[in-house]
Amino acid sequence: MNKELRQAIIAGNWKMNKTRSEAKTLIEDLKPIAEKATCGVVICVPYTNLETAVELTKGTNIKVGAENVHFKKSGAFTGEISADMLTEMGVEYVIIGHSERRQYFGETDLTVNRRVKAALAAGLKVILCVGEMLSEREDGITEDVVELQTVAAFTGVSEEDAKNVIIAYEPVWAIGTGKTATAEQANEVCSFIRGVVAKRYNKAVADGMTIQYGGSMNPKNAAELLAQPDVDGGLIGGASLKAADFGVLLEEASK
Ligand code: 13P
């Protein structure tokens, strides 16, 4: 419970979608819609759209995030982007540990932890993704998996810095599949994660932490998911690519 102690945030994760001109159109469409939201509004966009997004959202309630960040400050890491490069541009958030990065790009709990620490040290707010695969849910080890991922990600992170982390619970089997966790399943795991944070830090940090659900959240199922006591908004893939759909989610999270 204690939902009033934390902010609900709807964050779009555009993934590898939208060219710059397409991004401009979407953001312009989104601005008047987002204006009415009382929840937090974040759009996490591909690197090539960050500058455009920061520019176009200046003076609005839309915050901009990146979809990943490297853990070193600089150096010979071809193709990577540092936290300082992001903050200098005016980027405020970064997604870390998304299951697509864990599945396809060799991301591990160790590299997630290193990225989290680097991002927080640079002043970014982190959207940390955790979640189980279908086989893990079927084996009954969902809680073990998310606990391990959560504890690993917070290794060496101070209580003060932990306040700049949002957790997104994204069951891998629900991402882009149209299969949503039931509202009860989502709440159960978000609540479990809050308990893990309370054990790692304390109840105040856990009560104040925004814990989102992500995985096929859309205008049809959002109301039920967002009404759950431990679900504080969502990390949205497909439905963040259409301004009207994203708008419905903002409306529901603002209730
Ligand atoms: P979908 O909303 O497309 O299922 O994606 C969820 C997600 O992975 C957000 O990070």
PDB file of C-alpha atoms and ligand atoms in Angstrom:
ATOM      1  CA  MET A   1       0.000   0.000   0.000  1.00  0.00           C
ATOM      2  CA  ASN A   2       1.241   3.528   0.769  1.00  0.00           C
ATOM      3  CA  LYS A   3       0.712   4.442  -2.861  1.00  0.00           C
ATOM      4  CA  GLU A   4       0.587   8.121  -1.941  1.00  0.00           C
ATOM      5  CA  LEU A   5       4.238   7.949  -0.851  1.00  0.00           C
ATOM      6  CA  ARG A   6       5.507   7.547  -4.397  1.00  0.00           C
ATOM      7  CA  GLN A   7       4.939   8.829  -7.890  1.00  0.00           C
ATOM      8  CA  ALA A   8       3.342   6.748 -10.608  1.00  0.00           C
ATOM      9  CA  ILE A   9       5.427   7.049 -13.749  1.00  0.00           C
ATOM     10  CA  ILE A  10       4.531   6.018 -17.266  1.00  0.00           C
ATOM     11  CA  ALA A  11       7.700   5.565 -19.294  1.00  0.00           C
ATOM     12  CA  GLY A  12       7.765   4.773 -22.978  1.00  0.00           C
ATOM     13  CA  ASN A  13      10.510   2.493 -24.229  1.00  0.00           C
ATOM     14  CA  TRP A  14      10.637   3.115 -27.940  1.00  0.00           C
ATOM     15  CA  LYS A  15      13.284   0.385 -28.433  1.00  0.00           C
ATOM     16  CA  MET A  16      14.742   0.479 -31.989  1.00  0.00           C
ATOM     17  CA  ASN A  17      11.857   2.437 -33.479  1.00  0.00           C
ATOM     18  CA  LYS A  18      11.373   5.876 -35.032  1.00  0.00           C
ATOM     19  CA  THR A  19      13.685   7.805 -37.295  1.00  0.00           C
ATOM     20  CA  ARG A  20      14.302  11.416 -36.346  1.00  0.00           C
ATOM     21  CA  SER A  21      11.466  12.757 -38.467  1.00  0.00           C
ATOM     22  CA  GLU A  22       9.089  10.150 -37.081  1.00  0.00           C
ATOM     23  CA  ALA A  23      10.228  10.989 -33.561  1.00  0.00           C
ATOM     24  CA  LYS A  24       9.473  14.671 -34.130  1.00  0.00           C
ATOM     25  CA  THR A  25       5.929  13.880 -35.208  1.00  0.00           C
ATOM     26  CA  LEU A  26       5.287  11.559 -32.270  1.00  0.00           C
ATOM     27  CA  ILE A  27       6.649  14.001 -29.690  1.00  0.00           C
ATOM     28  CA  GLU A  28       4.662  16.907 -31.117  1.00  0.00           C
ATOM     29  CA  ASP A  29       1.523  14.763 -31.001  1.00  0.00           C
ATOM     30  CA  LEU A  30       2.326  13.708 -27.455  1.00  0.00           C
ATOM     31  CA  LYS A  31       2.920  17.151 -25.974  1.00  0.00           C
ATOM     32  CA  PRO A  32      -0.688  18.362 -25.674  1.00  0.00           C
ATOM     33  CA  ILE A  33      -1.783  14.918 -24.484  1.00  0.00           C
ATOM     34  CA  ALA A  34       0.912  14.626 -21.810  1.00  0.00           C
ATOM     35  CA  GLU A  35       0.226  18.134 -20.534  1.00  0.00           C
ATOM     36  CA  LYS A  36      -2.842  16.916 -18.650  1.00  0.00           C
ATOM     37  CA  ALA A  37      -1.060  14.059 -16.880  1.00  0.00           C
ATOM     38  CA  THR A  38      -0.416  14.242 -13.156  1.00  0.00           C
ATOM     39  CA  CYS A  39       1.741  11.111 -13.217  1.00  0.00           C
ATOM     40  CA  GLY A  40       5.388  11.269 -14.289  1.00  0.00           C
ATOM     41  CA  VAL A  41       5.910  11.089 -18.053  1.00  0.00           C
ATOM     42  CA  VAL A  42       9.139   9.757 -19.547  1.00  0.00           C
ATOM     43  CA  ILE A  43      10.070   8.784 -23.083  1.00  0.00           C
ATOM     44  CA  CYS A  44      13.142   6.584 -23.556  1.00  0.00           C
ATOM     45  CA  VAL A  45      14.271   6.893 -27.142  1.00  0.00           C
ATOM     46  CA  PRO A  46      17.101   5.631 -29.372  1.00  0.00           C
ATOM     47  CA  TYR A  47      20.389   7.554 -29.050  1.00  0.00           C
ATOM     48  CA  THR A  48      19.859   9.177 -32.434  1.00  0.00           C
ATOM     49  CA  ASN A  49      16.632  10.788 -31.185  1.00  0.00           C
ATOM     50  CA  LEU A  50      17.845  12.005 -27.794  1.00  0.00           C
ATOM     51  CA  GLU A  51      18.876  15.472 -28.890  1.00  0.00           C
ATOM     52  CA  THR A  52      15.609  15.984 -30.775  1.00  0.00           C
ATOM     53  CA  ALA A  53      13.594  14.718 -27.810  1.00  0.00           C
ATOM     54  CA  VAL A  54      15.395  16.938 -25.285  1.00  0.00           C
ATOM     55  CA  GLU A  55      14.969  19.953 -27.550  1.00  0.00           C
ATOM     56  CA  LEU A  56      11.279  19.390 -28.314  1.00  0.00           C
ATOM     57  CA  THR A  57      10.277  18.622 -24.708  1.00  0.00           C
ATOM     58  CA  LYS A  58      11.944  21.665 -23.131  1.00  0.00           C
ATOM     59  CA  GLY A  59       9.451  23.427 -20.864  1.00  0.00           C
ATOM     60  CA  THR A  60       7.016  20.496 -20.939  1.00  0.00           C
ATOM     61  CA  ASN A  61       6.295  17.768 -18.369  1.00  0.00           C
ATOM     62  CA  ILE A  62       7.875  15.104 -20.593  1.00  0.00           C
ATOM     63  CA  LYS A  63      11.263  13.825 -19.398  1.00  0.00           C
ATOM     64  CA  VAL A  64      13.718  12.107 -21.704  1.00  0.00           C
ATOM     65  CA  GLY A  65      15.605   8.874 -21.140  1.00  0.00           C
ATOM     66  CA  ALA A  66      18.121   6.708 -22.991  1.00  0.00           C
ATOM     67  CA  GLU A  67      17.724   2.964 -23.444  1.00  0.00           C
ATOM     68  CA  ASN A  68      21.166   1.955 -22.171  1.00  0.00           C
ATOM     69  CA  VAL A  69      24.467   3.438 -21.005  1.00  0.00           C
ATOM     70  CA  HIS A  70      28.031   2.177 -20.697  1.00  0.00           C
ATOM     71  CA  PHE A  71      29.708   1.879 -17.308  1.00  0.00           C
ATOM     72  CA  LYS A  72      33.047   3.485 -18.162  1.00  0.00           C
ATOM     73  CA  LYS A  73      33.451   7.258 -18.203  1.00  0.00           C
ATOM     74  CA  SER A  74      35.231   7.216 -21.582  1.00  0.00           C
ATOM     75  CA  GLY A  75      37.677   5.169 -23.594  1.00  0.00           C
ATOM     76  CA  ALA A  76      38.075   2.587 -26.308  1.00  0.00           C
ATOM     77  CA  PHE A  77      34.547   1.140 -26.323  1.00  0.00           C
ATOM     78  CA  THR A  78      33.415   1.385 -29.922  1.00  0.00           C
ATOM     79  CA  GLY A  79      29.718   2.006 -30.283  1.00  0.00           C
ATOM     80  CA  GLU A  80      29.071   2.788 -26.623  1.00  0.00           C
ATOM     81  CA  ILE A  81      27.731   5.925 -24.920  1.00  0.00           C
ATOM     82  CA  SER A  82      28.753   7.203 -21.466  1.00  0.00           C
ATOM     83  CA  ALA A  83      26.586   8.626 -18.701  1.00  0.00           C
ATOM     84  CA  ASP A  84      28.318  12.012 -18.976  1.00  0.00           C
ATOM     85  CA  MET A  85      27.448  12.164 -22.671  1.00  0.00           C
ATOM     86  CA  LEU A  86      23.801  11.694 -21.718  1.00  0.00           C
ATOM     87  CA  THR A  87      23.623  14.181 -18.850  1.00  0.00           C
ATOM     88  CA  GLU A  88      25.408  16.868 -20.861  1.00  0.00           C
ATOM     89  CA  MET A  89      22.642  16.597 -23.448  1.00  0.00           C
ATOM     90  CA  GLY A  90      19.942  17.064 -20.830  1.00  0.00           C
ATOM     91  CA  VAL A  91      18.901  13.417 -20.640  1.00  0.00           C
ATOM     92  CA  GLU A  92      17.507  12.597 -17.176  1.00  0.00           C
ATOM     93  CA  TYR A  93      16.670   8.881 -17.230  1.00  0.00           C
ATOM     94  CA  VAL A  94      18.191   5.666 -18.491  1.00  0.00           C
ATOM     95  CA  ILE A  95      16.813   2.150 -18.806  1.00  0.00           C
ATOM     96  CA  ILE A  96      19.262  -0.471 -17.531  1.00  0.00           C
ATOM     97  CA  GLY A  97      19.058  -4.246 -17.699  1.00  0.00           C
ATOM     98  CA  HIS A  98      16.170  -4.568 -20.118  1.00  0.00           C
ATOM     99  CA  SER A  99      15.523  -8.238 -20.862  1.00  0.00           C
ATOM    100  CA  GLU A 100      16.257  -7.642 -24.557  1.00  0.00           C
ATOM    101  CA  ARG A 101      19.744  -6.517 -23.576  1.00  0.00           C
ATOM    102  CA  ARG A 102      20.116  -9.482 -21.236  1.00  0.00           C
ATOM    103  CA  GLN A 103      18.864 -11.913 -23.920  1.00  0.00           C
ATOM    104  CA  TYR A 104      20.486 -10.564 -27.080  1.00  0.00           C
ATOM    105  CA  PHE A 105      23.473  -8.482 -25.980  1.00  0.00           C
ATOM    106  CA  GLY A 106      25.110 -10.467 -23.212  1.00  0.00           C
ATOM    107  CA  GLU A 107      23.980  -8.216 -20.377  1.00  0.00           C
ATOM    108  CA  THR A 108      24.547  -9.876 -17.001  1.00  0.00           C
ATOM    109  CA  ASP A 109      23.696  -8.989 -13.409  1.00  0.00           C
ATOM    110  CA  LEU A 110      27.294  -7.838 -13.038  1.00  0.00           C
ATOM    111  CA  THR A 111      27.228  -5.466 -16.010  1.00  0.00           C
ATOM    112  CA  VAL A 112      23.789  -4.231 -14.972  1.00  0.00           C
ATOM    113  CA  ASN A 113      25.195  -3.339 -11.550  1.00  0.00           C
ATOM    114  CA  ARG A 114      28.167  -1.536 -13.097  1.00  0.00           C
ATOM    115  CA  ARG A 115      25.877   0.452 -15.387  1.00  0.00           C
ATOM    116  CA  VAL A 116      23.543   1.333 -12.506  1.00  0.00           C
ATOM    117  CA  LYS A 117      26.443   2.683 -10.434  1.00  0.00           C
ATOM    118  CA  ALA A 118      27.885   4.674 -13.339  1.00  0.00           C
ATOM    119  CA  ALA A 119      24.509   6.176 -14.223  1.00  0.00           C
ATOM    120  CA  LEU A 120      23.720   7.171 -10.633  1.00  0.00           C
ATOM    121  CA  ALA A 121      27.186   8.661 -10.139  1.00  0.00           C
ATOM    122  CA  ALA A 122      26.563  10.887 -13.150  1.00  0.00           C
ATOM    123  CA  GLY A 123      23.205  12.034 -11.775  1.00  0.00           C
ATOM    124  CA  LEU A 124      20.912  10.016 -14.026  1.00  0.00           C
ATOM    125  CA  LYS A 125      17.726   8.407 -12.782  1.00  0.00           C
ATOM    126  CA  VAL A 126      17.729   4.682 -13.487  1.00  0.00           C
ATOM    127  CA  ILE A 127      14.864   2.522 -14.691  1.00  0.00           C
ATOM    128  CA  LEU A 128      16.122  -0.909 -13.662  1.00  0.00           C
ATOM    129  CA  CYS A 129      14.415  -3.832 -15.412  1.00  0.00           C
ATOM    130  CA  VAL A 130      13.973  -7.201 -13.749  1.00  0.00           C
ATOM    131  CA  GLY A 131      11.781 -10.139 -14.677  1.00  0.00           C
ATOM    132  CA  GLU A 132      11.586 -13.872 -15.163  1.00  0.00           C
ATOM    133  CA  MET A 133      11.459 -15.976 -18.321  1.00  0.00           C
ATOM    134  CA  LEU A 134       8.499 -18.233 -18.998  1.00  0.00           C
ATOM    135  CA  SER A 135      10.465 -21.370 -18.062  1.00  0.00           C
ATOM    136  CA  GLU A 136      11.435 -19.774 -14.749  1.00  0.00           C
ATOM    137  CA  ARG A 137       7.828 -18.943 -13.946  1.00  0.00           C
ATOM    138  CA  GLU A 138       6.822 -22.486 -14.849  1.00  0.00           C
ATOM    139  CA  ASP A 139       9.563 -23.834 -12.586  1.00  0.00           C
ATOM    140  CA  GLY A 140       8.192 -21.741  -9.725  1.00  0.00           C
ATOM    141  CA  ILE A 141      11.352 -19.659  -9.314  1.00  0.00           C
ATOM    142  CA  THR A 142      10.021 -16.213 -10.290  1.00  0.00           C
ATOM    143  CA  GLU A 143      10.727 -14.763  -6.852  1.00  0.00           C
ATOM    144  CA  ASP A 144      14.250 -16.202  -6.694  1.00  0.00           C
ATOM    145  CA  VAL A 145      15.051 -14.742 -10.110  1.00  0.00           C
ATOM    146  CA  VAL A 146      13.781 -11.219  -9.450  1.00  0.00           C
ATOM    147  CA  GLU A 147      15.337 -11.166  -5.979  1.00  0.00           C
ATOM    148  CA  LEU A 148      18.723 -12.130  -7.385  1.00  0.00           C
ATOM    149  CA  GLN A 149      18.477  -9.538 -10.167  1.00  0.00           C
ATOM    150  CA  THR A 150      17.380  -6.817  -7.753  1.00  0.00           C
ATOM    151  CA  VAL A 151      19.958  -7.505  -5.059  1.00  0.00           C
ATOM    152  CA  ALA A 152      22.739  -7.750  -7.655  1.00  0.00           C
ATOM    153  CA  ALA A 153      21.751  -4.469  -9.285  1.00  0.00           C
ATOM    154  CA  PHE A 154      21.863  -2.607  -5.955  1.00  0.00           C
ATOM    155  CA  THR A 155      25.241  -3.983  -4.861  1.00  0.00           C
ATOM    156  CA  GLY A 156      27.347  -1.066  -3.658  1.00  0.00           C
ATOM    157  CA  VAL A 157      24.536   1.468  -4.208  1.00  0.00           C
ATOM    158  CA  SER A 158      24.012   3.820  -1.256  1.00  0.00           C
ATOM    159  CA  GLU A 159      20.584   4.450   0.252  1.00  0.00           C
ATOM    160  CA  GLU A 160      20.688   8.019  -1.054  1.00  0.00           C
ATOM    161  CA  ASP A 161      21.417   6.837  -4.603  1.00  0.00           C
ATOM    162  CA  ALA A 162      18.808   4.079  -4.392  1.00  0.00           C
ATOM    163  CA  LYS A 163      16.165   6.822  -4.205  1.00  0.00           C
ATOM    164  CA  ASN A 164      17.013   7.644  -7.822  1.00  0.00           C
ATOM    165  CA  VAL A 165      16.141   4.161  -9.021  1.00  0.00           C
ATOM    166  CA  ILE A 166      12.806   3.062 -10.412  1.00  0.00           C
ATOM    167  CA  ILE A 167      12.274  -0.652 -10.851  1.00  0.00           C
ATOM    168  CA  ALA A 168      10.341  -2.010 -13.819  1.00  0.00           C
ATOM    169  CA  TYR A 169       9.059  -5.528 -13.311  1.00  0.00           C
ATOM    170  CA  GLU A 170       8.831  -6.988 -16.795  1.00  0.00           C
ATOM    171  CA  PRO A 171       8.052 -10.691 -17.083  1.00  0.00           C
ATOM    172  CA  VAL A 172       9.933 -11.671 -20.235  1.00  0.00           C
ATOM    173  CA  TRP A 173       7.051 -13.814 -21.476  1.00  0.00           C
ATOM    174  CA  ALA A 174       4.760 -10.777 -21.499  1.00  0.00           C
ATOM    175  CA  ILE A 175       6.994  -8.494 -23.566  1.00  0.00           C
ATOM    176  CA  GLY A 176       5.726  -7.825 -27.064  1.00  0.00           C
ATOM    177  CA  THR A 177       3.691 -11.015 -26.980  1.00  0.00           C
ATOM    178  CA  GLY A 178       0.278  -9.576 -26.230  1.00  0.00           C
ATOM    179  CA  LYS A 179       0.292 -11.860 -23.162  1.00  0.00           C
ATOM    180  CA  THR A 180      -0.062  -9.663 -20.115  1.00  0.00           C
ATOM    181  CA  ALA A 181       0.502 -10.778 -16.574  1.00  0.00           C
ATOM    182  CA  THR A 182      -2.811 -10.652 -14.763  1.00  0.00           C
ATOM    183  CA  ALA A 183      -3.187  -7.649 -12.511  1.00  0.00           C
ATOM    184  CA  GLU A 184      -2.817  -9.981  -9.520  1.00  0.00           C
ATOM    185  CA  GLN A 185       0.384 -11.573 -10.888  1.00  0.00           C
ATOM    186  CA  ALA A 186       1.855  -8.128 -11.594  1.00  0.00           C
ATOM    187  CA  ASN A 187       0.965  -6.843  -8.159  1.00  0.00           C
ATOM    188  CA  GLU A 188       2.244  -9.943  -6.425  1.00  0.00           C
ATOM    189  CA  VAL A 189       5.722  -9.635  -7.932  1.00  0.00           C
ATOM    190  CA  CYS A 190       5.896  -5.818  -7.602  1.00  0.00           C
ATOM    191  CA  SER A 191       4.978  -6.227  -3.940  1.00  0.00           C
ATOM    192  CA  PHE A 192       7.604  -8.963  -3.536  1.00  0.00           C
ATOM    193  CA  ILE A 193      10.250  -6.693  -5.100  1.00  0.00           C
ATOM    194  CA  ARG A 194       9.271  -3.904  -2.693  1.00  0.00           C
ATOM    195  CA  GLY A 195       9.947  -6.365   0.129  1.00  0.00           C
ATOM    196  CA  VAL A 196      13.383  -7.135  -1.329  1.00  0.00           C
ATOM    197  CA  VAL A 197      14.168  -3.397  -1.395  1.00  0.00           C
ATOM    198  CA  ALA A 198      12.962  -3.053   2.202  1.00  0.00           C
ATOM    199  CA  LYS A 199      15.272  -5.891   3.244  1.00  0.00           C
ATOM    200  CA  ARG A 200      18.207  -4.390   1.326  1.00  0.00           C
ATOM    201  CA  TYR A 201      17.621  -0.817   2.586  1.00  0.00           C
ATOM    202  CA  ASN A 202      14.599  -0.105   4.774  1.00  0.00           C
ATOM    203  CA  LYS A 203      10.824   0.338   4.621  1.00  0.00           C
ATOM    204  CA  ALA A 204      11.018   4.067   3.866  1.00  0.00           C
ATOM    205  CA  VAL A 205      13.129   3.505   0.748  1.00  0.00           C
ATOM    206  CA  ALA A 206      10.855   0.651  -0.336  1.00  0.00           C
ATOM    207  CA  ASP A 207       7.654   2.634   0.250  1.00  0.00           C
ATOM    208  CA  GLY A 208       9.027   5.580  -1.684  1.00  0.00           C
ATOM    209  CA  MET A 209      10.239   3.564  -4.664  1.00  0.00           C
ATOM    210  CA  THR A 210       8.304   3.630  -7.918  1.00  0.00           C
ATOM    211  CA  ILE A 211       7.875   0.033  -9.105  1.00  0.00           C
ATOM    212  CA  GLN A 212       6.364  -0.237 -12.560  1.00  0.00           C
ATOM    213  CA  TYR A 213       4.901  -3.138 -14.473  1.00  0.00           C
ATOM    214  CA  GLY A 214       5.910  -3.672 -18.097  1.00  0.00           C
ATOM    215  CA  GLY A 215       4.824  -6.196 -20.713  1.00  0.00           C
ATOM    216  CA  SER A 216       2.051  -5.677 -23.252  1.00  0.00           C
ATOM    217  CA  MET A 217       0.425  -2.910 -21.210  1.00  0.00           C
ATOM    218  CA  ASN A 218      -2.092  -1.203 -23.465  1.00  0.00           C
ATOM    219  CA  PRO A 219      -5.199   1.007 -23.328  1.00  0.00           C
ATOM    220  CA  LYS A 220      -7.404  -2.040 -22.705  1.00  0.00           C
ATOM    221  CA  ASN A 221      -5.620  -3.587 -19.722  1.00  0.00           C
ATOM    222  CA  ALA A 222      -3.963  -0.517 -18.171  1.00  0.00           C
ATOM    223  CA  ALA A 223      -6.733   0.502 -15.774  1.00  0.00           C
ATOM    224  CA  GLU A 224      -6.746  -2.806 -13.940  1.00  0.00           C
ATOM    225  CA  LEU A 225      -2.966  -3.081 -13.760  1.00  0.00           C
ATOM    226  CA  LEU A 226      -2.451   0.509 -12.626  1.00  0.00           C
ATOM    227  CA  ALA A 227      -5.108   0.240  -9.939  1.00  0.00           C
ATOM    228  CA  GLN A 228      -3.037  -2.388  -8.112  1.00  0.00           C
ATOM    229  CA  PRO A 229      -1.594  -1.158  -4.804  1.00  0.00           C
ATOM    230  CA  ASP A 230       2.025  -2.021  -5.634  1.00  0.00           C
ATOM    231  CA  VAL A 231       2.035  -1.132  -9.339  1.00  0.00           C
ATOM    232  CA  ASP A 232       3.260   2.450  -9.758  1.00  0.00           C
ATOM    233  CA  GLY A 233       2.916   3.025 -13.459  1.00  0.00           C
ATOM    234  CA  GLY A 234       4.365   1.163 -16.402  1.00  0.00           C
ATOM    235  CA  LEU A 235       7.234   0.724 -18.809  1.00  0.00           C
ATOM    236  CA  ILE A 236       5.567   0.672 -22.173  1.00  0.00           C
ATOM    237  CA  GLY A 237       6.879  -0.706 -25.464  1.00  0.00           C
ATOM    238  CA  GLY A 238       4.437  -1.012 -28.355  1.00  0.00           C
ATOM    239  CA  ALA A 239       1.767   1.280 -26.923  1.00  0.00           C
ATOM    240  CA  SER A 240       4.295   4.100 -26.474  1.00  0.00           C
ATOM    241  CA  LEU A 241       4.699   4.404 -30.232  1.00  0.00           C
ATOM    242  CA  LYS A 242       1.206   5.820 -30.759  1.00  0.00           C
ATOM    243  CA  ALA A 243       0.413   9.123 -29.060  1.00  0.00           C
ATOM    244  CA  ALA A 244      -3.260   8.295 -28.526  1.00  0.00           C
ATOM    245  CA  ASP A 245      -2.527   4.922 -26.885  1.00  0.00           C
ATOM    246  CA  PHE A 246       0.204   6.381 -24.701  1.00  0.00           C
ATOM    247  CA  GLY A 247      -2.247   9.141 -23.775  1.00  0.00           C
ATOM    248  CA  VAL A 248      -4.763   6.611 -22.459  1.00  0.00           C
ATOM    249  CA  LEU A 249      -2.096   5.101 -20.217  1.00  0.00           C
ATOM    250  CA  LEU A 250      -1.151   8.542 -18.909  1.00  0.00           C
ATOM    251  CA  GLU A 251      -4.791   9.233 -18.166  1.00  0.00           C
ATOM    252  CA  GLU A 252      -5.193   5.959 -16.284  1.00  0.00           C
ATOM    253  CA  ALA A 253      -2.021   6.489 -14.256  1.00  0.00           C
ATOM    254  CA  SER A 254      -3.142  10.020 -13.363  1.00  0.00           C
ATOM    255  CA  LYS A 255      -6.368   8.805 -11.701  1.00  0.00           C
TER     256      LYS A 255
HETATM  257  P1  13P B   1       5.622  -4.148 -24.858  1.00  0.00           P
HETATM  258  O1  13P B   1       4.786  -3.113 -24.141  1.00  0.00           O
HETATM  259  O2  13P B   1       5.733  -3.928 -26.320  1.00  0.00           O
HETATM  260  O3  13P B   1       5.225  -5.536 -24.482  1.00  0.00           O
HETATM  261  O4  13P B   1       7.121  -3.957 -24.306  1.00  0.00           O
HETATM  262  C1  13P B   1       7.330  -3.877 -22.958  1.00  0.00           C
HETATM  263  C2  13P B   1       8.736  -3.509 -22.727  1.00  0.00           C
HETATM  264  O5  13P B   1       9.638  -4.271 -22.974  1.00  0.00           O
HETATM  265  C3  13P B   1       9.023  -2.167 -22.200  1.00  0.00           C
HETATM  266  O6  13P B   1      10.345  -2.052 -21.830  1.00  0.00           O
END
